[in-house]
Amino acid sequence: MTPSTDPRLLVHAYVDGELDPAHALEVERQLAGDPALAAERERIEALRRAIAQQLPRESAPPGLARRVEAALGLRAARTVSHPSWRALAASVAVAAFLCSGATWLALSPGAGDADMIVANHMRALMAPRPIDVESSDRHTVKPWFNGRIPEAPRVIDLSSEGFPLVGGRIDVVARTPVPTLVYRYRQHLISLSALPLGRAAAMPPEQIAGYNIVSWTENGLAYWAVSDLAAADLNAFAKAFRDAGPG
C-alpha cells in the first residue's frame, strides 16, 4: 500500500475481497479510525445488498471448475511456436470468471465459512503462487505461521501417505486471518484451513461450486480441507492428517 493510494479505492477492493491479508488488516485499521471511510464502506455494502436482493442467486454448474482446469491444462501441454491472441484472451476471460466467482461466493448474502474457505481456495488456484511460504519442511512452515497469527495449526508432512506438504499461506475468513496449509495429491492441490473452534463448527462433508469439503475438530481448532479431489481421496487425506502424530 503506497501513500498515494486513494483510501476509497482500497475500501472498494476490501469489500470485494481483493486485498491480501496484510492490506486487508491495514484497511480495517483505517476504517476503525476514520468515520467517513467507515461510512463509505457501509454505502458500498448496502449497494451490494440491494443488488443481491434484486438478482437471483445461481450456483455454478457442477464440474465447471474441473472442466476449466482441464482445458487450461490441455492448453499448457501443447507446444506452439507463436502465442495466439485468441488463446490469451480466452485465458484472461476464464481467470476473470473464476476470480469473480470466488468473490461472489465469499460476499453473497448468507455466505458462511464454507463459502469463504472455498473462495479462498479458488483464488489461490488462479494466483501466480497459491502459497505464501513454499516448503515441504514443517520446521520451516510452522515457525513462519508462529510469527504472523496467534495460534499455528499442526504442520505435518504426509508424503509417506501420498500427500506431500507444499507450504502454507494466510487466508481471511470473515475478516479474520486464518492459517492454511497446502498439500498436493498428484496434480491436485488441497487447502487445509484451521479456524478457532468458536469461529466455525465442523460439518458433514459437502460440495460447493464443484469442490469437495471435509471438516473436523481437534485441539480447539476446526480444520477444513478443500479440493477438487474425489470425495474418497479427500477423506483419505483427512484421515491421514488426523491419524498423524503431533506436528
mmCIF file of C-alpha atoms in Angstrom:
data_model
loop_
_atom_site.group_PDB
_atom_site.id
_atom_site.type_symbol
_atom_site.label_atom_id
_atom_site.label_comp_id
_atom_site.label_asym_id
_atom_site.label_seq_id
_atom_site.Cartn_x
_atom_site.Cartn_y
_atom_site.Cartn_z
ATOM 1 C CA MET A 1 0.000 0.000 0.000
ATOM 2 C CA THR A 2 1.524 3.281 -1.100
ATOM 3 C CA PRO A 3 0.858 6.687 0.499
ATOM 4 C CA SER A 4 -0.685 7.951 -2.766
ATOM 5 C CA THR A 5 -3.308 5.201 -2.913
ATOM 6 C CA ASP A 6 -6.838 6.592 -2.570
ATOM 7 C CA PRO A 7 -8.288 5.026 0.606
ATOM 8 C CA ARG A 8 -11.728 4.860 -1.033
ATOM 9 C CA LEU A 9 -10.366 2.633 -3.792
ATOM 10 C CA LEU A 10 -8.851 0.378 -1.166
ATOM 11 C CA VAL A 11 -12.208 0.157 0.606
ATOM 12 C CA HIS A 12 -13.815 -1.000 -2.654
ATOM 13 C CA ALA A 13 -11.090 -3.635 -3.046
ATOM 14 C CA TYR A 14 -11.549 -4.617 0.600
ATOM 15 C CA VAL A 15 -15.307 -5.121 0.210
ATOM 16 C CA ASP A 16 -14.688 -7.117 -2.987
ATOM 17 C CA GLY A 17 -12.250 -9.375 -1.131
ATOM 18 C CA GLU A 18 -9.387 -8.459 -3.461
ATOM 19 C CA LEU A 19 -6.796 -7.476 -0.838
ATOM 20 C CA ASP A 20 -4.197 -9.783 0.622
ATOM 21 C CA PRO A 21 -4.423 -10.355 4.396
ATOM 22 C CA ALA A 22 -1.806 -7.731 5.290
ATOM 23 C CA HIS A 23 -3.503 -4.962 3.278
ATOM 24 C CA ALA A 24 -6.949 -6.043 4.493
ATOM 25 C CA LEU A 25 -5.830 -5.602 8.095
ATOM 26 C CA GLU A 26 -4.374 -2.170 7.265
ATOM 27 C CA VAL A 27 -7.690 -1.080 5.722
ATOM 28 C CA GLU A 28 -9.536 -2.325 8.819
ATOM 29 C CA ARG A 29 -7.290 -0.156 10.976
ATOM 30 C CA GLN A 30 -8.083 2.864 8.780
ATOM 31 C CA LEU A 31 -11.811 2.109 8.938
ATOM 32 C CA ALA A 32 -11.693 1.992 12.731
ATOM 33 C CA GLY A 33 -10.166 5.477 12.897
ATOM 34 C CA ASP A 34 -11.948 7.256 10.035
ATOM 35 C CA PRO A 35 -15.765 7.648 10.340
ATOM 36 C CA ALA A 36 -16.061 8.982 6.784
ATOM 37 C CA LEU A 37 -14.236 5.958 5.404
ATOM 38 C CA ALA A 38 -16.386 3.636 7.517
ATOM 39 C CA ALA A 39 -19.495 5.338 6.117
ATOM 40 C CA GLU A 40 -18.193 4.776 2.578
ATOM 41 C CA ARG A 41 -17.789 1.083 3.335
ATOM 42 C CA GLU A 42 -21.364 0.919 4.672
ATOM 43 C CA ARG A 43 -22.600 2.627 1.490
ATOM 44 C CA ILE A 44 -20.797 0.103 -0.719
ATOM 45 C CA GLU A 45 -22.069 -2.864 1.273
ATOM 46 C CA ALA A 46 -25.627 -1.501 1.270
ATOM 47 C CA LEU A 47 -25.440 -1.146 -2.510
ATOM 48 C CA ARG A 48 -24.205 -4.731 -2.861
ATOM 49 C CA ARG A 49 -27.039 -5.979 -0.647
ATOM 50 C CA ALA A 50 -29.614 -4.062 -2.672
ATOM 51 C CA ILE A 51 -28.283 -5.506 -5.930
ATOM 52 C CA ALA A 52 -28.160 -9.024 -4.470
ATOM 53 C CA GLN A 53 -31.803 -8.790 -3.402
ATOM 54 C CA GLN A 54 -32.836 -7.951 -6.957
ATOM 55 C CA LEU A 55 -30.772 -10.638 -8.678
ATOM 56 C CA PRO A 56 -31.361 -14.384 -8.330
ATOM 57 C CA ARG A 57 -28.596 -16.426 -6.759
ATOM 58 C CA GLU A 58 -27.453 -19.158 -9.084
ATOM 59 C CA SER A 59 -24.897 -21.861 -8.495
ATOM 60 C CA ALA A 60 -22.134 -22.590 -10.951
ATOM 61 C CA PRO A 61 -22.852 -25.760 -12.961
ATOM 62 C CA PRO A 62 -21.455 -28.924 -11.303
ATOM 63 C CA GLY A 63 -17.987 -29.780 -12.505
ATOM 64 C CA LEU A 64 -17.392 -26.372 -14.127
ATOM 65 C CA ALA A 65 -14.172 -25.731 -12.225
ATOM 66 C CA ARG A 66 -12.759 -29.132 -13.165
ATOM 67 C CA ARG A 67 -13.637 -28.643 -16.829
ATOM 68 C CA VAL A 68 -11.958 -25.230 -16.900
ATOM 69 C CA GLU A 69 -8.845 -26.542 -15.145
ATOM 70 C CA ALA A 70 -8.701 -29.490 -17.568
ATOM 71 C CA ALA A 71 -8.940 -27.119 -20.531
ATOM 72 C CA LEU A 72 -6.196 -24.907 -19.150
ATOM 73 C CA GLY A 73 -4.009 -27.927 -18.503
ATOM 74 C CA LEU A 74 -4.515 -29.180 -22.052
ATOM 75 C CA ARG A 75 -3.602 -25.785 -23.462
ATOM 76 C CA ALA A 76 -0.453 -25.626 -21.354
ATOM 77 C CA ALA A 77 0.598 -29.061 -22.590
ATOM 78 C CA ARG A 78 0.566 -28.025 -26.230
ATOM 79 C CA THR A 79 3.764 -26.795 -27.843
ATOM 80 C CA VAL A 80 3.212 -23.768 -30.066
ATOM 81 C CA SER A 81 5.738 -21.604 -31.861
ATOM 82 C CA HIS A 82 3.728 -18.376 -31.643
ATOM 83 C CA PRO A 83 1.239 -17.391 -28.942
ATOM 84 C CA SER A 84 -2.344 -16.909 -30.087
ATOM 85 C CA TRP A 85 -4.058 -13.717 -29.014
ATOM 86 C CA ARG A 86 -7.353 -15.628 -29.031
ATOM 87 C CA ALA A 87 -5.968 -18.182 -26.588
ATOM 88 C CA LEU A 88 -4.583 -15.388 -24.433
ATOM 89 C CA ALA A 89 -7.927 -13.582 -24.413
ATOM 90 C CA ALA A 90 -9.717 -16.811 -23.531
ATOM 91 C CA SER A 91 -7.316 -17.442 -20.662
ATOM 92 C CA VAL A 92 -7.881 -13.953 -19.287
ATOM 93 C CA ALA A 93 -11.643 -14.387 -19.574
ATOM 94 C CA VAL A 94 -11.539 -17.715 -17.750
ATOM 95 C CA ALA A 95 -9.372 -16.262 -14.997
ATOM 96 C CA ALA A 96 -11.678 -13.278 -14.591
ATOM 97 C CA PHE A 97 -14.723 -15.549 -14.459
ATOM 98 C CA LEU A 98 -13.280 -17.813 -11.795
ATOM 99 C CA CYS A 99 -11.997 -14.917 -9.704
ATOM 100 C CA SER A 100 -15.377 -13.187 -9.872
ATOM 101 C CA GLY A 101 -16.972 -16.467 -8.859
ATOM 102 C CA ALA A 102 -14.708 -16.659 -5.826
ATOM 103 C CA THR A 103 -15.647 -13.097 -4.824
ATOM 104 C CA TRP A 104 -19.329 -13.871 -5.335
ATOM 105 C CA LEU A 105 -19.065 -16.947 -3.107
ATOM 106 C CA ALA A 106 -17.368 -15.025 -0.326
ATOM 107 C CA LEU A 107 -19.579 -11.917 -0.392
ATOM 108 C CA SER A 108 -23.017 -13.187 -1.379
ATOM 109 C CA PRO A 109 -25.807 -12.745 1.178
ATOM 110 C CA GLY A 110 -25.767 -15.565 3.716
ATOM 111 C CA ALA A 111 -22.254 -16.636 2.786
ATOM 112 C CA GLY A 112 -20.900 -18.834 5.537
ATOM 113 C CA ASP A 113 -17.453 -20.019 6.498
ATOM 114 C CA ALA A 114 -17.611 -22.840 3.938
ATOM 115 C CA ASP A 115 -18.281 -20.380 1.086
ATOM 116 C CA MET A 116 -15.396 -18.148 2.148
ATOM 117 C CA ILE A 117 -12.992 -21.069 2.551
ATOM 118 C CA VAL A 118 -13.846 -22.393 -0.921
ATOM 119 C CA ALA A 119 -13.481 -18.871 -2.346
ATOM 120 C CA ASN A 120 -10.003 -18.617 -0.800
ATOM 121 C CA HIS A 121 -9.052 -21.944 -2.411
ATOM 122 C CA MET A 122 -10.342 -20.797 -5.817
ATOM 123 C CA ARG A 123 -8.434 -17.502 -5.630
ATOM 124 C CA ALA A 124 -5.258 -19.349 -4.670
ATOM 125 C CA LEU A 125 -5.563 -21.650 -7.691
ATOM 126 C CA MET A 126 -5.776 -18.644 -10.020
ATOM 127 C CA ALA A 127 -2.956 -16.710 -8.330
ATOM 128 C CA PRO A 128 0.618 -16.855 -9.686
ATOM 129 C CA ARG A 129 1.583 -18.557 -6.408
ATOM 130 C CA PRO A 130 -1.017 -20.451 -4.340
ATOM 131 C CA ILE A 131 1.150 -20.202 -1.221
ATOM 132 C CA ASP A 132 2.978 -17.567 0.827
ATOM 133 C CA VAL A 133 5.707 -19.846 2.168
ATOM 134 C CA GLU A 134 6.880 -22.679 -0.074
ATOM 135 C CA SER A 135 8.456 -25.612 1.759
ATOM 136 C CA SER A 136 7.908 -29.302 2.428
ATOM 137 C CA ASP A 137 9.677 -28.932 5.788
ATOM 138 C CA ARG A 138 7.239 -28.483 8.665
ATOM 139 C CA HIS A 139 10.060 -26.942 10.702
ATOM 140 C CA THR A 140 10.069 -24.103 8.150
ATOM 141 C CA VAL A 141 6.307 -23.729 7.694
ATOM 142 C CA LYS A 142 5.217 -23.809 11.342
ATOM 143 C CA PRO A 143 7.641 -21.071 12.538
ATOM 144 C CA TRP A 144 6.502 -18.921 9.602
ATOM 145 C CA PHE A 145 2.939 -19.105 10.937
ATOM 146 C CA ASN A 146 4.030 -18.536 14.536
ATOM 147 C CA GLY A 147 5.209 -15.026 13.746
ATOM 148 C CA ARG A 148 2.006 -13.997 11.952
ATOM 149 C CA ILE A 149 -1.042 -15.470 13.696
ATOM 150 C CA PRO A 150 -1.938 -16.098 17.354
ATOM 151 C CA GLU A 151 -2.116 -19.891 17.033
ATOM 152 C CA ALA A 152 -0.447 -22.074 14.407
ATOM 153 C CA PRO A 153 -2.029 -25.369 13.354
ATOM 154 C CA ARG A 154 -0.368 -28.751 13.361
ATOM 155 C CA VAL A 155 2.004 -28.895 10.405
ATOM 156 C CA ILE A 156 2.593 -32.429 9.163
ATOM 157 C CA ASP A 157 4.304 -33.764 6.058
ATOM 158 C CA LEU A 158 2.168 -36.601 4.721
ATOM 159 C CA SER A 159 4.495 -37.592 1.861
ATOM 160 C CA SER A 160 4.522 -41.189 3.061
ATOM 161 C CA GLU A 161 0.731 -41.238 2.656
ATOM 162 C CA GLY A 162 0.879 -39.715 -0.829
ATOM 163 C CA PHE A 163 0.030 -36.153 0.263
ATOM 164 C CA PRO A 164 3.278 -34.129 0.363
ATOM 165 C CA LEU A 165 3.302 -30.757 2.112
ATOM 166 C CA VAL A 166 3.752 -27.878 -0.352
ATOM 167 C CA GLY A 167 3.713 -24.918 2.041
ATOM 168 C CA GLY A 168 1.243 -22.532 3.610
ATOM 169 C CA ARG A 169 -0.478 -19.189 3.356
ATOM 170 C CA ILE A 170 -2.688 -16.877 5.399
ATOM 171 C CA ASP A 171 -6.293 -16.539 4.245
ATOM 172 C CA VAL A 172 -9.062 -14.302 5.548
ATOM 173 C CA VAL A 173 -12.382 -15.758 6.733
ATOM 174 C CA ALA A 174 -14.968 -13.269 7.992
ATOM 175 C CA ARG A 175 -12.171 -10.667 8.203
ATOM 176 C CA THR A 176 -10.149 -12.935 10.480
ATOM 177 C CA PRO A 177 -6.676 -14.117 9.355
ATOM 178 C CA VAL A 178 -6.513 -17.920 9.403
ATOM 179 C CA PRO A 179 -3.623 -20.279 8.604
ATOM 180 C CA THR A 180 -3.973 -22.524 5.571
ATOM 181 C CA LEU A 181 -1.680 -25.451 4.823
ATOM 182 C CA VAL A 182 -1.319 -26.577 1.212
ATOM 183 C CA TYR A 183 -0.799 -30.200 0.224
ATOM 184 C CA ARG A 184 -0.562 -31.938 -3.135
ATOM 185 C CA TYR A 185 -2.058 -35.177 -4.391
ATOM 186 C CA ARG A 186 -0.837 -35.977 -7.897
ATOM 187 C CA GLN A 187 -1.838 -32.877 -9.903
ATOM 188 C CA HIS A 188 -4.341 -31.607 -7.328
ATOM 189 C CA LEU A 189 -3.851 -29.086 -4.526
ATOM 190 C CA ILE A 190 -5.541 -29.388 -1.135
ATOM 191 C CA SER A 191 -6.125 -26.326 1.056
ATOM 192 C CA LEU A 192 -6.390 -27.105 4.771
ATOM 193 C CA SER A 193 -7.565 -24.110 6.825
ATOM 194 C CA ALA A 194 -7.620 -24.049 10.629
ATOM 195 C CA LEU A 195 -10.228 -21.826 12.300
ATOM 196 C CA PRO A 196 -10.795 -21.184 16.010
ATOM 197 C CA LEU A 197 -13.488 -23.569 17.223
ATOM 198 C CA GLY A 198 -15.707 -20.680 18.312
ATOM 199 C CA ARG A 199 -15.444 -19.199 14.803
ATOM 200 C CA ALA A 200 -16.644 -22.314 12.934
ATOM 201 C CA ALA A 201 -18.146 -25.689 13.781
ATOM 202 C CA ALA A 202 -17.378 -28.861 11.853
ATOM 203 C CA MET A 203 -19.978 -30.061 9.388
ATOM 204 C CA PRO A 204 -20.511 -33.226 7.349
ATOM 205 C CA PRO A 205 -18.591 -33.471 4.051
ATOM 206 C CA GLU A 206 -20.238 -31.468 1.284
ATOM 207 C CA GLN A 207 -19.523 -29.878 -2.078
ATOM 208 C CA ILE A 208 -19.593 -26.211 -3.048
ATOM 209 C CA ALA A 209 -19.024 -24.915 -6.598
ATOM 210 C CA GLY A 210 -17.630 -28.292 -7.646
ATOM 211 C CA TYR A 211 -15.126 -28.503 -4.765
ATOM 212 C CA ASN A 212 -15.359 -31.149 -2.054
ATOM 213 C CA ILE A 213 -15.062 -30.151 1.607
ATOM 214 C CA VAL A 214 -14.205 -32.271 4.643
ATOM 215 C CA SER A 215 -14.080 -30.792 8.138
ATOM 216 C CA TRP A 216 -13.320 -31.962 11.652
ATOM 217 C CA THR A 217 -12.290 -30.550 15.024
ATOM 218 C CA GLU A 218 -9.300 -31.195 17.219
ATOM 219 C CA ASN A 219 -7.388 -29.340 19.929
ATOM 220 C CA GLY A 220 -9.641 -26.281 19.861
ATOM 221 C CA LEU A 221 -9.457 -25.805 16.081
ATOM 222 C CA ALA A 222 -11.868 -26.578 13.245
ATOM 223 C CA TYR A 223 -9.979 -27.966 10.228
ATOM 224 C CA TRP A 224 -11.470 -27.538 6.751
ATOM 225 C CA ALA A 225 -9.958 -29.391 3.763
ATOM 226 C CA VAL A 226 -10.966 -28.206 0.269
ATOM 227 C CA SER A 227 -10.001 -29.667 -3.105
ATOM 228 C CA ASP A 228 -11.326 -30.821 -6.443
ATOM 229 C CA LEU A 229 -10.197 -34.304 -5.459
ATOM 230 C CA ALA A 230 -12.762 -37.086 -5.425
ATOM 231 C CA ALA A 231 -14.541 -37.214 -2.079
ATOM 232 C CA ALA A 232 -12.957 -40.579 -1.238
ATOM 233 C CA ASP A 233 -9.429 -39.222 -1.815
ATOM 234 C CA LEU A 234 -10.102 -36.077 0.223
ATOM 235 C CA ASN A 235 -11.467 -38.203 3.067
ATOM 236 C CA ALA A 236 -8.316 -40.328 2.869
ATOM 237 C CA PHE A 237 -6.236 -37.161 3.240
ATOM 238 C CA ALA A 238 -8.300 -36.032 6.233
ATOM 239 C CA LYS A 239 -7.881 -39.423 7.898
ATOM 240 C CA ALA A 240 -4.115 -39.399 7.284
ATOM 241 C CA PHE A 241 -3.837 -35.940 8.853
ATOM 242 C CA ARG A 242 -5.973 -36.852 11.871
ATOM 243 C CA ASP A 243 -4.076 -40.097 12.457
ATOM 244 C CA ALA A 244 -0.621 -38.469 12.220
ATOM 245 C CA GLY A 245 1.338 -37.595 15.333
ATOM 246 C CA PRO A 246 1.859 -34.091 16.726
ATOM 247 C CA GLY A 247 3.101 -31.546 14.232
#
